[in-house]
Amino acid sequence: MRKSLTCLLCLFLFLVLCLTGCSSAPKAAKDVISPEAAVKELQQAVTNRDWDRVSSYFDVEFFLADTYDNSAREMSVVISQLHDRYPDDPFFWHDTEFMQQYALDHRDISLLFINRILGFYFSKAAPAANYDDNPESWLSGELAKIHSACSAEIQDIHMSDAHHAEVALSIKGDGSPYGNLADGITLKLAMEKQTDGTWKFTRITNIRELIFPVADKAEMFWTLQGWQ
């Protein structure tokens, strides 16, 4: 399989879902409105694969596009460092200008690809047996494996004011190959209080510091699948 920005971004998506969905924390009481309650509600919704509930906590289209644009930008800035880190990976044999244009050219198809993975994941349908049969369906199955091999907890919630917060979520794997794909990652998400008092997640705030850890995890994923 050709390594691409799309697949690295899919791993970002894996992390988003794992970190917000792996916790075994009980569902928050409906009369509790707080960032912590929103996190726990979302964790339960992802565990149940309840798309309607999950999408009520995000502007999904904006969230995915923002993640794509920011991660593509940050990756293009450090592409030479990624090449030094992984000199045998052809995807990192390019310069900043190439990566910027690549991300722009592949933006629409990459976001469609990610949305299709989400669709298969939340449909609860059995995934394809292998990548070539149906890449998006198969990757949704890989996402489920990562989800079941991880646990997540709230590390910190910082309130910048009464209507804005940032939640830091840490993930731990169970020691299995799939658990190792997300173990040790910390994801930070911006949250905004809505007019009805509920909280929504707006964007990933620490993409820059995630680039190298996520690249490392992506390389682990290629090795696990025998794609190296």
PDB file of C-alpha atoms in Angstrom:
ATOM      1  CA  MET A   1       0.000   0.000   0.000  1.00  0.00           C
ATOM      2  CA  ARG A   2       1.299   3.466  -0.866  1.00  0.00           C
ATOM      3  CA  LYS A   3       1.829   5.563   2.228  1.00  0.00           C
ATOM      4  CA  SER A   4       0.089   8.883   1.957  1.00  0.00           C
ATOM      5  CA  LEU A   5      -1.030  11.923   3.848  1.00  0.00           C
ATOM      6  CA  THR A   6      -4.537  10.480   3.777  1.00  0.00           C
ATOM      7  CA  CYS A   7      -3.493   7.467   5.823  1.00  0.00           C
ATOM      8  CA  LEU A   8      -1.566   9.553   8.325  1.00  0.00           C
ATOM      9  CA  LEU A   9      -4.647  11.700   8.752  1.00  0.00           C
ATOM     10  CA  CYS A  10      -6.721   8.570   9.212  1.00  0.00           C
ATOM     11  CA  LEU A  11      -4.508   7.769  12.177  1.00  0.00           C
ATOM     12  CA  PHE A  12      -5.344  11.213  13.560  1.00  0.00           C
ATOM     13  CA  LEU A  13      -8.966  10.164  13.204  1.00  0.00           C
ATOM     14  CA  PHE A  14      -8.226   6.901  14.998  1.00  0.00           C
ATOM     15  CA  LEU A  15      -6.719   8.887  17.865  1.00  0.00           C
ATOM     16  CA  VAL A  16      -9.677  11.246  18.047  1.00  0.00           C
ATOM     17  CA  LEU A  17     -12.118   8.366  18.305  1.00  0.00           C
ATOM     18  CA  CYS A  18      -9.963   6.304  20.642  1.00  0.00           C
ATOM     19  CA  LEU A  19      -9.254   9.127  23.020  1.00  0.00           C
ATOM     20  CA  THR A  20     -12.854  10.221  23.220  1.00  0.00           C
ATOM     21  CA  GLY A  21     -14.379   6.790  23.112  1.00  0.00           C
ATOM     22  CA  CYS A  22     -12.311   4.260  25.002  1.00  0.00           C
ATOM     23  CA  SER A  23     -13.033   5.222  28.558  1.00  0.00           C
ATOM     24  CA  SER A  24     -15.163   2.930  30.662  1.00  0.00           C
ATOM     25  CA  ALA A  25     -16.456   5.908  32.605  1.00  0.00           C
ATOM     26  CA  PRO A  26     -20.206   5.807  33.224  1.00  0.00           C
ATOM     27  CA  LYS A  27     -22.533   7.975  31.235  1.00  0.00           C
ATOM     28  CA  ALA A  28     -22.858  11.424  32.750  1.00  0.00           C
ATOM     29  CA  ALA A  29     -26.158  12.415  34.247  1.00  0.00           C
ATOM     30  CA  LYS A  30     -28.292  14.392  31.831  1.00  0.00           C
ATOM     31  CA  ASP A  31     -28.758  17.221  34.314  1.00  0.00           C
ATOM     32  CA  VAL A  32     -24.996  17.761  34.567  1.00  0.00           C
ATOM     33  CA  ILE A  33     -23.710  20.304  32.034  1.00  0.00           C
ATOM     34  CA  SER A  34     -19.933  20.672  32.072  1.00  0.00           C
ATOM     35  CA  PRO A  35     -16.950  19.941  29.821  1.00  0.00           C
ATOM     36  CA  GLU A  36     -16.244  16.770  31.815  1.00  0.00           C
ATOM     37  CA  ALA A  37     -19.825  15.589  31.401  1.00  0.00           C
ATOM     38  CA  ALA A  38     -19.615  16.231  27.656  1.00  0.00           C
ATOM     39  CA  VAL A  39     -16.436  14.149  27.417  1.00  0.00           C
ATOM     40  CA  LYS A  40     -18.045  11.241  29.262  1.00  0.00           C
ATOM     41  CA  GLU A  41     -21.208  11.450  27.161  1.00  0.00           C
ATOM     42  CA  LEU A  42     -19.121  11.422  23.991  1.00  0.00           C
ATOM     43  CA  GLN A  43     -17.038   8.496  25.219  1.00  0.00           C
ATOM     44  CA  GLN A  44     -20.185   6.487  25.795  1.00  0.00           C
ATOM     45  CA  ALA A  45     -21.646   7.487  22.425  1.00  0.00           C
ATOM     46  CA  VAL A  46     -18.521   6.350  20.559  1.00  0.00           C
ATOM     47  CA  THR A  47     -18.442   3.088  22.501  1.00  0.00           C
ATOM     48  CA  ASN A  48     -22.080   2.513  21.504  1.00  0.00           C
ATOM     49  CA  ARG A  49     -21.353   3.662  17.931  1.00  0.00           C
ATOM     50  CA  ASP A  50     -24.228   6.097  18.227  1.00  0.00           C
ATOM     51  CA  TRP A  51     -23.527   8.472  15.339  1.00  0.00           C
ATOM     52  CA  ASP A  52     -26.439  10.814  16.025  1.00  0.00           C
ATOM     53  CA  ARG A  53     -25.204  11.331  19.563  1.00  0.00           C
ATOM     54  CA  VAL A  54     -21.561  11.690  18.521  1.00  0.00           C
ATOM     55  CA  SER A  55     -22.349  14.256  15.837  1.00  0.00           C
ATOM     56  CA  SER A  56     -24.280  16.347  18.346  1.00  0.00           C
ATOM     57  CA  TYR A  57     -20.932  17.145  20.004  1.00  0.00           C
ATOM     58  CA  PHE A  58     -19.151  18.228  16.807  1.00  0.00           C
ATOM     59  CA  ASP A  59     -19.529  20.233  13.680  1.00  0.00           C
ATOM     60  CA  VAL A  60     -18.106  17.141  12.011  1.00  0.00           C
ATOM     61  CA  GLU A  61     -17.439  18.683   8.598  1.00  0.00           C
ATOM     62  CA  PHE A  62     -15.569  21.629  10.108  1.00  0.00           C
ATOM     63  CA  PHE A  63     -13.705  19.489  12.643  1.00  0.00           C
ATOM     64  CA  LEU A  64     -12.336  17.068  10.056  1.00  0.00           C
ATOM     65  CA  ALA A  65     -11.463  19.831   7.583  1.00  0.00           C
ATOM     66  CA  ASP A  66      -9.696  21.824  10.290  1.00  0.00           C
ATOM     67  CA  THR A  67      -7.742  18.736  11.361  1.00  0.00           C
ATOM     68  CA  TYR A  68      -6.755  18.022   7.764  1.00  0.00           C
ATOM     69  CA  ASP A  69      -5.673  21.572   6.988  1.00  0.00           C
ATOM     70  CA  ASN A  70      -3.689  22.084  10.183  1.00  0.00           C
ATOM     71  CA  SER A  71      -1.989  18.693  10.151  1.00  0.00           C
ATOM     72  CA  ALA A  72      -1.083  19.091   6.465  1.00  0.00           C
ATOM     73  CA  ARG A  73       0.411  22.495   7.173  1.00  0.00           C
ATOM     74  CA  GLU A  74       2.395  21.315  10.185  1.00  0.00           C
ATOM     75  CA  MET A  75       3.632  18.223   8.361  1.00  0.00           C
ATOM     76  CA  SER A  76       4.840  20.242   5.397  1.00  0.00           C
ATOM     77  CA  VAL A  77       6.878  22.475   7.716  1.00  0.00           C
ATOM     78  CA  VAL A  78       8.775  19.544   9.259  1.00  0.00           C
ATOM     79  CA  ILE A  79       8.941  17.267   6.219  1.00  0.00           C
ATOM     80  CA  SER A  80      12.757  17.361   6.137  1.00  0.00           C
ATOM     81  CA  GLN A  81      12.865  16.307   9.787  1.00  0.00           C
ATOM     82  CA  LEU A  82      10.450  13.475   9.042  1.00  0.00           C
ATOM     83  CA  HIS A  83      12.765  12.396   6.225  1.00  0.00           C
ATOM     84  CA  ASP A  84      15.694  12.362   8.648  1.00  0.00           C
ATOM     85  CA  ARG A  85      13.583  10.342  11.078  1.00  0.00           C
ATOM     86  CA  TYR A  86      12.446   7.845   8.431  1.00  0.00           C
ATOM     87  CA  PRO A  87      14.963   7.999   5.549  1.00  0.00           C
ATOM     88  CA  ASP A  88      13.615   4.821   3.935  1.00  0.00           C
ATOM     89  CA  ASP A  89      10.037   6.085   3.696  1.00  0.00           C
ATOM     90  CA  PRO A  90       9.467   7.503   0.164  1.00  0.00           C
ATOM     91  CA  PHE A  91       6.562   9.624   1.340  1.00  0.00           C
ATOM     92  CA  PHE A  92       9.004  11.829   3.237  1.00  0.00           C
ATOM     93  CA  TRP A  93      11.373  12.295   0.277  1.00  0.00           C
ATOM     94  CA  HIS A  94       9.710  15.579  -0.683  1.00  0.00           C
ATOM     95  CA  ASP A  95      10.047  19.235   0.210  1.00  0.00           C
ATOM     96  CA  THR A  96       7.661  21.665   1.865  1.00  0.00           C
ATOM     97  CA  GLU A  97       6.331  23.080  -1.402  1.00  0.00           C
ATOM     98  CA  PHE A  98       5.513  19.621  -2.756  1.00  0.00           C
ATOM     99  CA  MET A  99       3.736  18.615   0.453  1.00  0.00           C
ATOM    100  CA  GLN A 100       1.656  21.781   0.502  1.00  0.00           C
ATOM    101  CA  GLN A 101       0.507  21.211  -3.068  1.00  0.00           C
ATOM    102  CA  TYR A 102      -0.075  17.506  -2.441  1.00  0.00           C
ATOM    103  CA  ALA A 103      -2.296  18.269   0.534  1.00  0.00           C
ATOM    104  CA  LEU A 104      -4.265  20.804  -1.478  1.00  0.00           C
ATOM    105  CA  ASP A 105      -4.687  18.497  -4.481  1.00  0.00           C
ATOM    106  CA  HIS A 106      -5.845  15.587  -2.327  1.00  0.00           C
ATOM    107  CA  ARG A 107      -7.945  17.514   0.173  1.00  0.00           C
ATOM    108  CA  ASP A 108     -11.415  16.651  -1.111  1.00  0.00           C
ATOM    109  CA  ILE A 109     -10.726  12.983  -1.749  1.00  0.00           C
ATOM    110  CA  SER A 110      -8.961  12.619   1.606  1.00  0.00           C
ATOM    111  CA  LEU A 111     -11.875  14.108   3.539  1.00  0.00           C
ATOM    112  CA  LEU A 112     -14.293  11.885   1.611  1.00  0.00           C
ATOM    113  CA  PHE A 113     -12.122   8.886   2.450  1.00  0.00           C
ATOM    114  CA  ILE A 114     -12.167   9.729   6.158  1.00  0.00           C
ATOM    115  CA  ASN A 115     -15.921  10.315   6.144  1.00  0.00           C
ATOM    116  CA  ARG A 116     -16.450   6.927   4.518  1.00  0.00           C
ATOM    117  CA  ILE A 117     -14.397   5.259   7.240  1.00  0.00           C
ATOM    118  CA  LEU A 118     -16.609   6.967   9.808  1.00  0.00           C
ATOM    119  CA  GLY A 119     -19.694   5.798   7.968  1.00  0.00           C
ATOM    120  CA  PHE A 120     -18.586   2.179   8.015  1.00  0.00           C
ATOM    121  CA  TYR A 121     -17.456   2.364  11.643  1.00  0.00           C
ATOM    122  CA  PHE A 122     -20.732   3.731  12.952  1.00  0.00           C
ATOM    123  CA  SER A 123     -22.851   1.461  10.744  1.00  0.00           C
ATOM    124  CA  LYS A 124     -21.664  -1.457  12.916  1.00  0.00           C
ATOM    125  CA  ALA A 125     -21.360  -3.531   9.743  1.00  0.00           C
ATOM    126  CA  ALA A 126     -18.724  -6.257   9.607  1.00  0.00           C
ATOM    127  CA  PRO A 127     -15.563  -4.800   8.044  1.00  0.00           C
ATOM    128  CA  ALA A 128     -14.036  -6.034   4.814  1.00  0.00           C
ATOM    129  CA  ALA A 129     -11.624  -8.926   5.224  1.00  0.00           C
ATOM    130  CA  ASN A 130      -8.717  -7.083   3.634  1.00  0.00           C
ATOM    131  CA  TYR A 131      -7.699  -3.652   2.430  1.00  0.00           C
ATOM    132  CA  ASP A 132      -8.034  -4.340  -1.283  1.00  0.00           C
ATOM    133  CA  ASP A 133     -11.655  -5.487  -0.983  1.00  0.00           C
ATOM    134  CA  ASN A 134     -12.814  -2.171   0.487  1.00  0.00           C
ATOM    135  CA  PRO A 135     -10.179   0.162   1.997  1.00  0.00           C
ATOM    136  CA  GLU A 136     -12.592   2.300   4.012  1.00  0.00           C
ATOM    137  CA  SER A 137     -14.510  -0.666   5.409  1.00  0.00           C
ATOM    138  CA  TRP A 138     -11.311  -2.503   6.292  1.00  0.00           C
ATOM    139  CA  LEU A 139      -9.846   0.567   8.012  1.00  0.00           C
ATOM    140  CA  SER A 140     -13.020   0.922  10.070  1.00  0.00           C
ATOM    141  CA  GLY A 141     -12.278  -2.566  11.367  1.00  0.00           C
ATOM    142  CA  GLU A 142      -8.742  -1.521  12.251  1.00  0.00           C
ATOM    143  CA  LEU A 143     -10.207   1.446  14.109  1.00  0.00           C
ATOM    144  CA  ALA A 144     -12.404  -0.907  16.123  1.00  0.00           C
ATOM    145  CA  LYS A 145      -9.358  -2.997  17.050  1.00  0.00           C
ATOM    146  CA  ILE A 146      -7.486   0.073  18.280  1.00  0.00           C
ATOM    147  CA  HIS A 147     -10.551   1.207  20.223  1.00  0.00           C
ATOM    148  CA  SER A 148     -10.885  -2.121  22.022  1.00  0.00           C
ATOM    149  CA  ALA A 149      -7.175  -2.180  22.910  1.00  0.00           C
ATOM    150  CA  CYS A 150      -7.046   1.244  24.566  1.00  0.00           C
ATOM    151  CA  SER A 151      -8.298   3.129  27.570  1.00  0.00           C
ATOM    152  CA  ALA A 152      -8.488   6.893  27.960  1.00  0.00           C
ATOM    153  CA  GLU A 153      -8.900   9.330  30.785  1.00  0.00           C
ATOM    154  CA  ILE A 154      -9.221  13.050  31.296  1.00  0.00           C
ATOM    155  CA  GLN A 155      -5.815  14.425  32.196  1.00  0.00           C
ATOM    156  CA  ASP A 156      -6.815  18.048  32.603  1.00  0.00           C
ATOM    157  CA  ILE A 157      -9.562  20.546  31.810  1.00  0.00           C
ATOM    158  CA  HIS A 158      -8.542  24.185  31.532  1.00  0.00           C
ATOM    159  CA  MET A 159     -11.258  26.831  31.516  1.00  0.00           C
ATOM    160  CA  SER A 160     -10.084  29.979  29.703  1.00  0.00           C
ATOM    161  CA  ASP A 161     -13.409  31.645  30.477  1.00  0.00           C
ATOM    162  CA  ALA A 162     -17.008  30.639  31.172  1.00  0.00           C
ATOM    163  CA  HIS A 163     -17.600  29.611  27.555  1.00  0.00           C
ATOM    164  CA  HIS A 164     -14.292  28.122  26.417  1.00  0.00           C
ATOM    165  CA  ALA A 165     -12.280  25.158  27.663  1.00  0.00           C
ATOM    166  CA  GLU A 166      -9.485  22.847  26.604  1.00  0.00           C
ATOM    167  CA  VAL A 167      -9.553  19.196  27.620  1.00  0.00           C
ATOM    168  CA  ALA A 168      -6.427  17.038  27.624  1.00  0.00           C
ATOM    169  CA  LEU A 169      -7.049  13.328  27.180  1.00  0.00           C
ATOM    170  CA  SER A 170      -4.351  10.695  27.680  1.00  0.00           C
ATOM    171  CA  ILE A 171      -4.470   7.263  26.135  1.00  0.00           C
ATOM    172  CA  LYS A 172      -2.994   3.990  27.306  1.00  0.00           C
ATOM    173  CA  GLY A 173      -2.750   0.790  25.341  1.00  0.00           C
ATOM    174  CA  ASP A 174      -3.187  -2.692  26.754  1.00  0.00           C
ATOM    175  CA  GLY A 175       0.260  -3.812  25.623  1.00  0.00           C
ATOM    176  CA  SER A 176      -1.030  -5.499  22.479  1.00  0.00           C
ATOM    177  CA  PRO A 177       0.130  -4.485  18.970  1.00  0.00           C
ATOM    178  CA  TYR A 178      -3.059  -2.475  18.446  1.00  0.00           C
ATOM    179  CA  GLY A 179      -2.883  -0.937  21.891  1.00  0.00           C
ATOM    180  CA  ASN A 180       0.638   0.238  21.129  1.00  0.00           C
ATOM    181  CA  LEU A 181      -0.660   2.199  18.131  1.00  0.00           C
ATOM    182  CA  ALA A 182      -2.094   4.872  20.417  1.00  0.00           C
ATOM    183  CA  ASP A 183      -0.351   4.290  23.747  1.00  0.00           C
ATOM    184  CA  GLY A 184       1.262   7.367  25.267  1.00  0.00           C
ATOM    185  CA  ILE A 185      -0.545   9.908  23.106  1.00  0.00           C
ATOM    186  CA  THR A 186      -2.110  13.014  24.640  1.00  0.00           C
ATOM    187  CA  LEU A 187      -4.826  14.737  22.637  1.00  0.00           C
ATOM    188  CA  LYS A 188      -6.006  18.249  23.451  1.00  0.00           C
ATOM    189  CA  LEU A 189      -9.400  19.447  22.267  1.00  0.00           C
ATOM    190  CA  ALA A 190     -10.925  22.902  22.347  1.00  0.00           C
ATOM    191  CA  MET A 191     -14.502  23.089  23.626  1.00  0.00           C
ATOM    192  CA  GLU A 192     -17.099  25.827  23.380  1.00  0.00           C
ATOM    193  CA  LYS A 193     -20.239  26.288  25.420  1.00  0.00           C
ATOM    194  CA  GLN A 194     -23.407  26.588  23.342  1.00  0.00           C
ATOM    195  CA  THR A 195     -26.386  28.862  23.942  1.00  0.00           C
ATOM    196  CA  ASP A 196     -28.360  25.944  25.396  1.00  0.00           C
ATOM    197  CA  GLY A 197     -25.623  25.327  27.978  1.00  0.00           C
ATOM    198  CA  THR A 198     -24.168  22.209  26.360  1.00  0.00           C
ATOM    199  CA  TRP A 199     -20.544  21.910  25.246  1.00  0.00           C
ATOM    200  CA  LYS A 200     -19.173  21.085  21.795  1.00  0.00           C
ATOM    201  CA  PHE A 201     -15.689  20.108  20.633  1.00  0.00           C
ATOM    202  CA  THR A 202     -14.326  22.489  18.014  1.00  0.00           C
ATOM    203  CA  ARG A 203     -10.766  21.456  17.095  1.00  0.00           C
ATOM    204  CA  ILE A 204      -7.578  19.647  18.062  1.00  0.00           C
ATOM    205  CA  THR A 205      -5.274  22.231  19.640  1.00  0.00           C
ATOM    206  CA  ASN A 206      -1.975  20.322  19.832  1.00  0.00           C
ATOM    207  CA  ILE A 207      -1.548  19.110  16.255  1.00  0.00           C
ATOM    208  CA  ARG A 208       1.990  20.507  16.044  1.00  0.00           C
ATOM    209  CA  GLU A 209       3.199  18.415  18.968  1.00  0.00           C
ATOM    210  CA  LEU A 210       1.351  15.356  17.631  1.00  0.00           C
ATOM    211  CA  ILE A 211       3.062  15.255  14.225  1.00  0.00           C
ATOM    212  CA  PHE A 212       6.099  13.220  15.276  1.00  0.00           C
ATOM    213  CA  PRO A 213       4.295  10.880  17.708  1.00  0.00           C
ATOM    214  CA  VAL A 214       1.589  10.204  15.125  1.00  0.00           C
ATOM    215  CA  ALA A 215       4.190   9.623  12.399  1.00  0.00           C
ATOM    216  CA  ASP A 216       5.853   7.105  14.722  1.00  0.00           C
ATOM    217  CA  LYS A 217       2.524   5.360  15.285  1.00  0.00           C
ATOM    218  CA  ALA A 218       1.804   5.367  11.547  1.00  0.00           C
ATOM    219  CA  GLU A 219       5.125   3.642  10.890  1.00  0.00           C
ATOM    220  CA  MET A 220       4.196   1.079  13.553  1.00  0.00           C
ATOM    221  CA  PHE A 221       0.898   0.539  11.730  1.00  0.00           C
ATOM    222  CA  TRP A 222       2.664  -0.023   8.388  1.00  0.00           C
ATOM    223  CA  THR A 223       4.961  -2.565  10.068  1.00  0.00           C
ATOM    224  CA  LEU A 224       2.034  -4.319  11.760  1.00  0.00           C
ATOM    225  CA  GLN A 225       0.333  -4.731   8.379  1.00  0.00           C
ATOM    226  CA  GLY A 226       3.529  -5.869   6.651  1.00  0.00           C
ATOM    227  CA  TRP A 227       3.590  -2.812   4.379  1.00  0.00           C
ATOM    228  CA  GLN A 228       7.183  -1.779   5.108  1.00  0.00           C
TER     229      GLN A 228
END
